[in-house]
CSV table of C-alpha atoms in Angstrom, one decimal:
chain,number,residue,atom,x,y,z
A,137,MET,CA,-41.2,10.9,-43.0
A,138,CYS,CA,-42.8,12.1,-39.6
A,139,GLY,CA,-42.7,8.6,-38.3
A,140,LEU,CA,-39.2,8.2,-39.0
A,141,VAL,CA,-38.3,11.4,-37.2
A,142,LYS,CA,-40.5,10.2,-34.3
A,143,CYS,CA,-38.7,6.7,-34.2
A,144,ILE,CA,-35.4,8.4,-34.2
A,145,GLY,CA,-36.5,10.8,-31.4
A,146,VAL,CA,-37.7,7.9,-29.3
A,147,LEU,CA,-34.5,5.9,-29.9
A,148,CYS,CA,-32.4,9.0,-28.7
A,149,ALA,CA,-34.6,9.2,-25.5
A,150,VAL,CA,-34.1,5.4,-24.6
A,151,SER,CA,-30.5,5.8,-25.2
A,152,LEU,CA,-30.2,8.8,-23.0
A,153,VAL,CA,-32.2,7.0,-20.4
A,154,LEU,CA,-30.0,4.1,-20.5
A,155,LEU,CA,-26.9,6.0,-20.5
A,156,PHE,CA,-28.0,7.8,-17.2
A,157,MET,CA,-29.0,4.6,-15.7
A,158,GLY,CA,-25.8,3.2,-16.4
A,159,ALA,CA,-23.8,6.2,-15.1
A,160,VAL,CA,-26.1,5.8,-11.9
A,161,TRP,CA,-25.3,2.4,-11.5
A,162,VAL,CA,-21.3,2.9,-11.9
A,163,TYR,CA,-21.5,5.7,-9.4
A,164,ARG,CA,-23.6,4.0,-6.9
A,165,GLY,CA,-20.9,1.1,-7.1
A,166,GLY,CA,-17.9,3.4,-6.3
A,167,GLY,CA,-16.2,3.4,-3.0
A,168,ARG,CA,-17.8,5.4,-0.1
A,169,PHE,CA,-15.6,5.8,3.0
A,170,GLU,CA,-16.0,7.8,6.0
A,171,ALA,CA,-13.1,10.1,7.1
A,172,VAL,CA,-12.5,8.1,10.2
A,173,ALA,CA,-14.0,4.6,10.8
A,174,PRO,CA,-13.5,1.2,12.3
A,175,ALA,CA,-11.3,-1.0,10.0
A,176,ARG,CA,-12.2,-4.8,9.4
A,177,LEU,CA,-10.4,-6.8,12.1
A,178,MET,CA,-10.2,-10.6,12.5
A,179,ALA,CA,-9.2,-11.8,15.8
A,180,GLY,CA,-8.3,-15.2,16.8
A,181,GLU,CA,-6.4,-16.3,20.0
A,182,GLY,CA,-2.9,-15.1,20.6
A,183,PRO,CA,-0.5,-13.3,23.2
A,184,SER,CA,0.0,-9.8,24.0
A,185,LEU,CA,3.2,-8.2,23.5
A,186,SER,CA,5.7,-7.7,26.4
A,187,ALA,CA,8.0,-4.8,27.3
A,188,GLY,CA,11.6,-5.8,26.4
A,189,GLN,CA,10.8,-8.4,23.9
A,190,ARG,CA,12.1,-8.5,20.2
A,191,LEU,CA,9.8,-7.7,17.6
A,192,LYS,CA,10.1,-8.3,13.8
A,193,VAL,CA,8.3,-6.3,11.5
A,194,MET,CA,8.1,-6.5,7.8
A,195,SER,CA,6.6,-4.0,5.2
A,196,TRP,CA,6.0,-5.0,1.5
A,197,ASN,CA,4.1,-3.6,-1.6
A,198,VAL,CA,3.3,-6.9,-3.2
A,199,GLN,CA,1.9,-5.1,-6.5
A,200,TYR,CA,-1.2,-7.5,-6.3
A,201,PHE,CA,1.3,-10.5,-6.7
A,202,ALA,CA,1.8,-9.8,-10.4
A,203,GLY,CA,5.2,-10.5,-10.6
A,204,LYS,CA,8.0,-8.7,-12.8
A,205,ASN,CA,6.9,-10.0,-16.3
A,206,TYR,CA,4.8,-6.9,-17.1
A,207,VAL,CA,4.9,-3.2,-18.1
A,208,PHE,CA,1.6,-2.1,-17.1
A,209,TYR,CA,-0.1,0.7,-18.6
A,210,TYR,CA,0.6,3.0,-15.6
A,211,ASP,CA,4.3,2.3,-15.5
A,212,LEU,CA,5.1,4.7,-18.4
A,213,PRO,CA,4.3,8.0,-19.4
A,214,GLY,CA,0.8,8.8,-20.8
A,215,TYR,CA,-0.4,5.3,-19.5
A,216,SER,CA,1.4,3.8,-22.5
A,217,GLY,CA,2.5,0.6,-21.3
A,218,PRO,CA,1.2,-2.6,-23.0
A,219,ASP,CA,-0.2,-4.7,-20.1
A,220,THR,CA,-3.4,-4.3,-18.3
A,221,ARG,CA,-3.2,-7.5,-16.1
A,222,PRO,CA,-1.1,-10.4,-14.8
A,223,SER,CA,-2.0,-14.0,-16.1
A,224,PRO,CA,-3.4,-16.2,-13.6
A,225,ARG,CA,-0.5,-18.7,-13.7
A,226,ASP,CA,1.9,-15.5,-12.8
A,227,ILE,CA,-0.1,-14.7,-10.1
A,228,GLU,CA,-0.2,-17.9,-8.6
A,229,ALA,CA,3.6,-18.4,-8.7
A,230,THR,CA,4.1,-14.8,-7.4
A,231,LEU,CA,1.8,-15.6,-4.5
A,232,ALA,CA,4.0,-18.8,-3.7
A,233,GLU,CA,7.1,-16.9,-3.8
A,234,ALA,CA,6.0,-14.3,-1.6
A,235,ALA,CA,4.9,-16.9,0.9
A,236,ARG,CA,8.3,-18.5,0.8
A,237,VAL,CA,9.8,-15.1,1.6
A,238,VAL,CA,7.3,-14.3,4.4
A,239,ASP,CA,7.8,-17.7,5.9
A,240,ASP,CA,11.7,-17.4,5.6
A,241,GLU,CA,11.5,-13.9,7.4
A,242,ALA,CA,8.7,-15.1,9.7
A,243,PRO,CA,7.9,-11.7,10.9
A,244,ASP,CA,5.8,-10.8,14.1
A,245,ILE,CA,4.1,-8.2,12.0
A,246,LEU,CA,3.6,-8.0,8.2
A,247,LEU,CA,2.3,-4.8,6.8
A,248,LEU,CA,1.1,-5.4,2.9
A,249,GLN,CA,0.1,-2.8,0.5
A,250,GLU,CA,-1.7,-3.2,-3.0
A,251,VAL,CA,-3.4,-6.5,-2.1
A,252,ASP,CA,-6.3,-7.2,-4.2
A,253,ASP,CA,-9.8,-8.1,-3.3
A,254,GLY,CA,-12.6,-8.4,-5.9
A,255,ALA,CA,-10.8,-7.0,-8.7
A,256,ALA,CA,-11.3,-8.0,-12.3
A,257,ARG,CA,-7.5,-7.9,-13.1
A,258,THR,CA,-6.8,-10.6,-10.3
A,259,ASP,CA,-10.0,-12.5,-11.1
A,260,GLY,CA,-12.0,-11.5,-7.9
A,261,GLU,CA,-9.7,-13.2,-5.6
A,262,ASP,CA,-9.1,-12.2,-1.8
A,263,GLN,CA,-5.2,-12.2,-2.0
A,264,ALA,CA,-4.9,-11.7,1.6
A,265,GLU,CA,-6.9,-15.0,2.3
A,266,ARG,CA,-5.0,-16.6,-0.6
A,267,LEU,CA,-1.7,-15.8,1.0
A,268,GLU,CA,-2.9,-16.8,4.3
A,269,SER,CA,-3.7,-20.2,3.1
A,270,LEU,CA,0.0,-20.7,1.7
A,271,LEU,CA,1.8,-19.2,5.0
A,272,LYS,CA,3.4,-21.8,7.2
A,273,THR,CA,3.8,-19.0,9.6
A,274,ARG,CA,0.2,-18.4,11.5
A,275,TYR,CA,-0.9,-14.8,12.1
A,276,PRO,CA,-4.2,-15.2,14.3
A,277,PHE,CA,-4.9,-11.3,14.0
A,278,LYS,CA,-5.5,-9.6,10.6
A,279,ALA,CA,-6.8,-6.1,9.8
A,280,GLU,CA,-7.6,-4.7,6.3
A,281,ALA,CA,-8.9,-1.5,4.7
A,282,PHE,CA,-9.8,-0.8,1.2
A,283,TYR,CA,-8.4,2.2,-0.6
A,284,TRP,CA,-9.8,1.3,-4.1
A,285,LYS,CA,-13.0,-0.2,-4.6
A,286,ALA,CA,-15.6,0.0,-7.2
A,287,ARG,CA,-18.0,-2.6,-9.1
A,288,TYR,CA,-17.1,-1.0,-12.5
A,289,VAL,CA,-14.7,1.5,-13.6
A,290,PRO,CA,-15.2,2.6,-17.2
A,291,HIS,CA,-11.4,3.3,-17.8
A,292,PRO,CA,-10.3,1.8,-21.3
A,293,LYS,CA,-7.6,0.0,-19.5
A,294,ILE,CA,-9.7,-1.3,-16.7
A,295,MET,CA,-13.3,-1.8,-17.9
A,296,GLY,CA,-14.3,-3.8,-14.8
A,297,ALA,CA,-14.3,-4.1,-10.9
A,298,VAL,CA,-11.6,-2.9,-8.7
A,299,GLY,CA,-10.6,-3.8,-4.9
A,300,MET,CA,-7.4,-2.9,-3.5
A,301,LYS,CA,-6.5,-2.9,0.2
A,302,LEU,CA,-4.0,-2.4,3.0
A,303,VAL,CA,-3.5,-5.7,5.2
A,304,ILE,CA,-1.8,-6.0,8.6
A,305,PHE,CA,-0.9,-9.6,9.8
A,306,SER,CA,0.0,-10.0,13.3
A,307,ARG,CA,1.1,-12.9,15.7
A,308,TYR,CA,0.1,-10.6,18.8
A,309,ARG,CA,-3.3,-9.3,19.9
A,310,ILE,CA,-4.7,-6.5,18.2
A,311,THR,CA,-7.6,-4.8,19.9
A,312,ALA,CA,-8.7,-2.1,17.7
A,313,SER,CA,-8.1,-1.0,14.0
A,314,THR,CA,-9.1,2.2,12.2
A,315,ARG,CA,-9.3,3.3,8.7
A,316,ILE,CA,-8.4,7.1,8.4
A,317,ALA,CA,-8.8,8.9,5.2
A,318,LEU,CA,-5.8,10.9,3.7
A,319,PRO,CA,-6.1,14.1,1.8
A,320,ARG,CA,-7.2,13.8,-1.8
A,321,ALA,CA,-6.5,15.8,-4.9
A,322,GLY,CA,-10.2,16.4,-5.6
A,323,GLY,CA,-11.9,16.0,-8.7
A,324,ASN,CA,-15.6,15.9,-9.9
A,325,PHE,CA,-18.4,13.9,-8.0
A,326,PHE,CA,-18.1,11.0,-10.4
A,327,THR,CA,-14.4,10.3,-10.5
A,328,GLU,CA,-13.9,10.7,-7.0
A,329,ARG,CA,-16.2,7.7,-6.2
A,330,LEU,CA,-14.2,5.6,-8.8
A,331,ASN,CA,-10.5,6.8,-8.0
A,332,LEU,CA,-8.2,5.5,-5.4
A,333,GLN,CA,-9.1,6.7,-1.9
A,334,ARG,CA,-6.0,6.4,0.0
A,335,CYS,CA,-6.1,6.0,3.7
A,336,LEU,CA,-4.2,5.0,6.7
A,337,LEU,CA,-4.7,1.8,8.5
A,338,THR,CA,-3.9,1.7,12.2
A,339,ALA,CA,-4.0,-1.2,14.7
A,340,GLU,CA,-3.5,-1.0,18.4
A,341,LEU,CA,-1.6,-3.8,20.2
A,342,PRO,CA,-1.9,-4.2,24.1
A,343,VAL,CA,1.5,-4.6,26.1
A,344,ALA,CA,1.2,-6.7,29.0
A,345,GLY,CA,1.4,-4.9,32.2
A,346,GLY,CA,-0.3,-1.9,30.8
A,347,GLY,CA,0.1,0.5,27.6
A,348,ARG,CA,0.1,-0.3,23.9
A,349,LEU,CA,1.9,-0.3,20.8
A,350,ALA,CA,0.5,1.5,17.5
A,351,LEU,CA,1.0,0.5,13.9
A,352,ILE,CA,0.0,2.6,10.9
A,353,ASN,CA,0.1,0.8,7.3
A,354,LEU,CA,0.0,3.3,4.3
A,355,HIS,CA,0.4,3.7,0.5
A,356,LEU,CA,0.7,7.5,-0.2
A,357,GLU,CA,-0.1,8.9,-3.7
A,358,ALA,CA,1.8,7.7,-6.6
A,359,PHE,CA,0.9,10.2,-9.3
A,360,PRO,CA,0.3,13.7,-7.5
A,361,VAL,CA,-1.9,15.9,-9.7
A,362,THR,CA,-1.4,18.8,-7.3
A,363,PRO,CA,2.2,19.7,-6.1
A,364,ASP,CA,1.3,19.7,-2.4
A,365,LEU,CA,-0.8,16.4,-2.2
A,366,LEU,CA,2.0,14.3,-0.9
A,367,ALA,CA,3.3,16.7,1.5
A,368,ARG,CA,-0.3,16.8,2.9
A,369,GLN,CA,-0.6,13.1,2.9
A,370,LEU,CA,2.7,13.1,4.7
A,371,GLY,CA,1.6,15.4,7.2
A,372,ALA,CA,-1.4,13.4,7.9
A,373,VAL,CA,1.0,10.5,8.7
A,374,ASP,CA,3.1,12.5,11.0
A,375,GLN,CA,0.0,13.9,12.9
A,376,ALA,CA,-1.4,10.4,13.5
A,377,MET,CA,2.1,9.2,14.8
A,378,ARG,CA,1.9,12.4,17.0
A,379,VAL,CA,-1.5,11.6,18.4
A,380,PHE,CA,-0.4,8.1,19.2
A,381,GLU,CA,2.8,9.3,21.0
A,382,ARG,CA,1.0,11.9,22.9
A,383,GLN,CA,-1.2,9.1,24.2
A,384,GLY,CA,1.9,7.1,25.3
A,385,ALA,CA,1.9,4.6,22.5
A,386,PRO,CA,5.0,4.3,20.5
A,387,VAL,CA,4.3,3.8,16.7
A,388,ILE,CA,5.6,2.0,13.9
A,389,ALA,CA,4.5,3.4,10.3
A,390,GLY,CA,5.4,1.4,7.5
A,391,GLY,CA,4.7,1.2,3.8
A,392,ASP,CA,4.9,2.7,0.4
A,393,PHE,CA,5.6,6.7,1.0
A,394,ASN,CA,6.4,7.1,-2.8
A,395,LEU,CA,8.9,9.7,-1.7
A,396,LEU,CA,12.8,9.8,-1.9
A,397,PRO,CA,14.9,9.9,1.2
A,398,PRO,CA,17.0,13.2,1.6
A,399,GLY,CA,19.9,13.4,-1.0
A,400,GLN,CA,18.6,10.8,-3.3
A,401,TYR,CA,17.0,12.9,-6.0
A,402,ASP,CA,20.3,13.7,-7.6
A,403,THR,CA,21.2,10.0,-8.1
A,404,LEU,CA,18.2,9.4,-10.4
A,405,ALA,CA,18.4,9.5,-14.2
A,406,GLU,CA,17.0,12.7,-15.3
A,407,ASP,CA,14.0,11.1,-16.9
A,408,GLN,CA,12.9,9.5,-13.7
A,409,ARG,CA,12.9,12.8,-11.6
A,410,THR,CA,9.6,14.5,-12.8
A,411,LEU,CA,7.4,13.0,-9.8
A,412,PHE,CA,9.8,14.0,-7.2
A,413,ASN,CA,10.8,17.0,-5.3
A,414,PRO,CA,14.3,17.9,-5.2
A,415,ALA,CA,14.0,19.1,-1.9
A,416,GLY,CA,12.6,16.0,-0.4
A,417,GLU,CA,9.5,15.9,1.7
A,418,MET,CA,10.8,13.0,3.9
A,419,THR,CA,13.5,15.2,5.9
A,420,PRO,CA,11.3,16.2,8.7
A,421,LEU,CA,10.4,12.6,9.3
A,422,PHE,CA,14.2,11.6,9.2
A,423,ALA,CA,14.8,14.4,11.7
A,424,ARG,CA,11.8,13.3,14.2
A,425,TYR,CA,11.8,9.6,14.0
A,426,THR,CA,14.0,6.7,13.3
A,427,VAL,CA,13.7,5.7,9.6
A,428,ILE,CA,14.6,2.6,8.0
A,429,PRO,CA,16.1,1.9,5.5
A,430,GLY,CA,19.0,4.1,5.8
A,431,PRO,CA,22.3,4.3,3.8
A,432,SER,CA,23.8,1.5,6.0
A,433,ASP,CA,21.0,-1.0,5.8
A,434,THR,CA,22.3,-3.7,3.1
A,435,ASP,CA,21.3,-7.1,2.3
A,436,PRO,CA,24.5,-9.5,2.0
A,437,GLY,CA,24.5,-10.9,-1.4
A,438,GLY,CA,21.7,-8.7,-2.6
A,439,PRO,CA,22.2,-6.1,-5.6
A,440,ALA,CA,20.5,-2.9,-4.0
A,441,PRO,CA,22.1,-1.7,-0.7
A,442,HIS,CA,19.0,0.3,0.5
A,443,TYR,CA,16.8,0.8,-2.8
A,444,THR,CA,13.4,-0.5,-2.1
A,445,HIS,CA,11.8,0.2,-5.8
A,446,PHE,CA,12.4,-1.7,-9.0
A,447,PRO,CA,10.4,0.1,-11.8
A,448,ASN,CA,8.6,-1.9,-14.4
A,449,ASP,CA,10.1,0.5,-16.8
A,450,PRO,CA,12.1,-1.5,-19.4
A,451,GLY,CA,14.7,1.1,-19.4
A,452,ILE,CA,15.5,0.4,-15.9
A,453,GLN,CA,17.6,-2.6,-15.2
A,454,GLY,CA,17.5,-2.9,-11.5
A,455,PRO,CA,16.4,-1.1,-8.2
A,456,ASP,CA,17.2,2.5,-8.2
A,457,ARG,CA,15.4,4.5,-5.6
A,458,THR,CA,13.9,4.0,-1.9
A,459,LEU,CA,10.4,4.6,-1.7
A,460,ASP,CA,9.2,2.2,1.1
A,461,TYR,CA,10.2,2.8,4.8
A,462,LEU,CA,9.5,1.7,8.3
A,463,VAL,CA,9.2,5.0,10.3
A,464,CYS,CA,9.5,4.5,14.1
A,465,SER,CA,9.1,6.2,17.6
A,466,ARG,CA,12.5,6.8,19.0
A,467,GLN,CA,11.7,4.6,21.8
A,468,PHE,CA,12.3,1.5,19.9
A,469,VAL,CA,15.9,0.0,20.2
A,470,MET,CA,16.8,-1.3,16.7
A,471,GLU,CA,18.5,-4.6,16.6
A,472,SER,CA,18.8,-5.2,12.8
A,473,THR,CA,17.4,-3.6,9.8
A,474,GLY,CA,17.6,-4.0,6.0
A,475,VAL,CA,16.0,-4.4,2.7
A,476,ARG,CA,15.5,-8.0,1.3
A,477,SER,CA,16.8,-7.8,-2.3
A,478,ARG,CA,18.8,-10.9,-2.9
A,479,ASP,CA,15.6,-12.9,-3.9
A,480,THR,CA,12.9,-10.9,-4.2
A,481,LEU,CA,13.4,-8.9,-7.5
A,482,HIS,CA,11.1,-11.2,-9.4
A,483,ILE,CA,8.2,-10.9,-7.1
A,484,SER,CA,7.1,-7.0,-7.1
A,485,ASP,CA,8.3,-4.0,-8.0
A,486,HIS,CA,9.1,-3.2,-4.4
A,487,LEU,CA,11.2,-4.9,-2.1
A,488,PRO,CA,10.4,-5.8,1.4
A,489,VAL,CA,11.6,-3.4,4.4
A,490,VAL,CA,12.3,-5.7,7.4
A,491,ALA,CA,13.4,-4.5,11.1
A,492,THR,CA,14.0,-6.4,14.3
A,493,LEU,CA,13.4,-4.1,17.4
A,494,THR,CA,12.8,-4.1,21.0
A,495,VAL,CA,9.5,-3.1,22.5
A,496,PRO,CA,10.1,-0.5,24.8
A,497,GLU,CA,9.0,-0.1,28.6
A,498,LEU,CA,5.9,1.8,28.9
């Protein structure tokens, strides 16, 4: 009997040691990011911008090129969606379709959100490199920053590696790029390493004759667990824009803000309003900057005049809200703006926002 008790004790001790070692391994594999740090920048040969030239900018949350054939676990309340990953065939088809749209628009600057790299759900592929290989449009400059990275997340819907980043492609020279951490909701020391660590990705483009233009790529919190989190993150975006402007650099901030424009809250179905503030946190940005899309931004032949989000919720049959924007310093003169919806509804749960503008004299 004593031998049995001793054996059980040894097994329990070994199990506890293995459990502890596994927890340490998971924790040490979580993302570790500085508050402000240089971002990864790949620079080739290309021209500088010139004052007075046209510049076409496109921002798109590509939803890790999953397509629209899924209702992911996070798409429904209580993480009750049935799907955990897209099929390799759907990823391949969606990458090809996204490349088609990018080549057709041929933007000078391309801001992408939700690009996977090293994630189990997309078979570890660097999706930025994969997309680049499919494009006919050449982008000699690329900046990127991870905002979710861990070698193993022990969540029942994940159970594997995660890796997701912001990416900026540019035809024009980028001389500096920075990752700036955004405010977080907090949590225990363990989960903070494994959860998303949202950030701003900035890039600085020199203008011939002196001066520079600044870009900010972003993806703000989708599921805020504290009521002021999105307001704090949006404040960080505004602060970063003001810093660049004080330094004489006009700014274009683009991405998935996960916030409604003024006046849109009441147009949503009641069961879709829970994540949003009726007052609308975007109002100060609309007052200070030029924000695209606005109510007049349409896509001829497209079903969604200025909506940018088509939820994967099976109860929603089309785009029903605006969450994605290009927020620009007032110095820019807008030539054309809009949301491309006519042939993109099957590619992602977000639609591309596009603007052609004039680089100001600096």
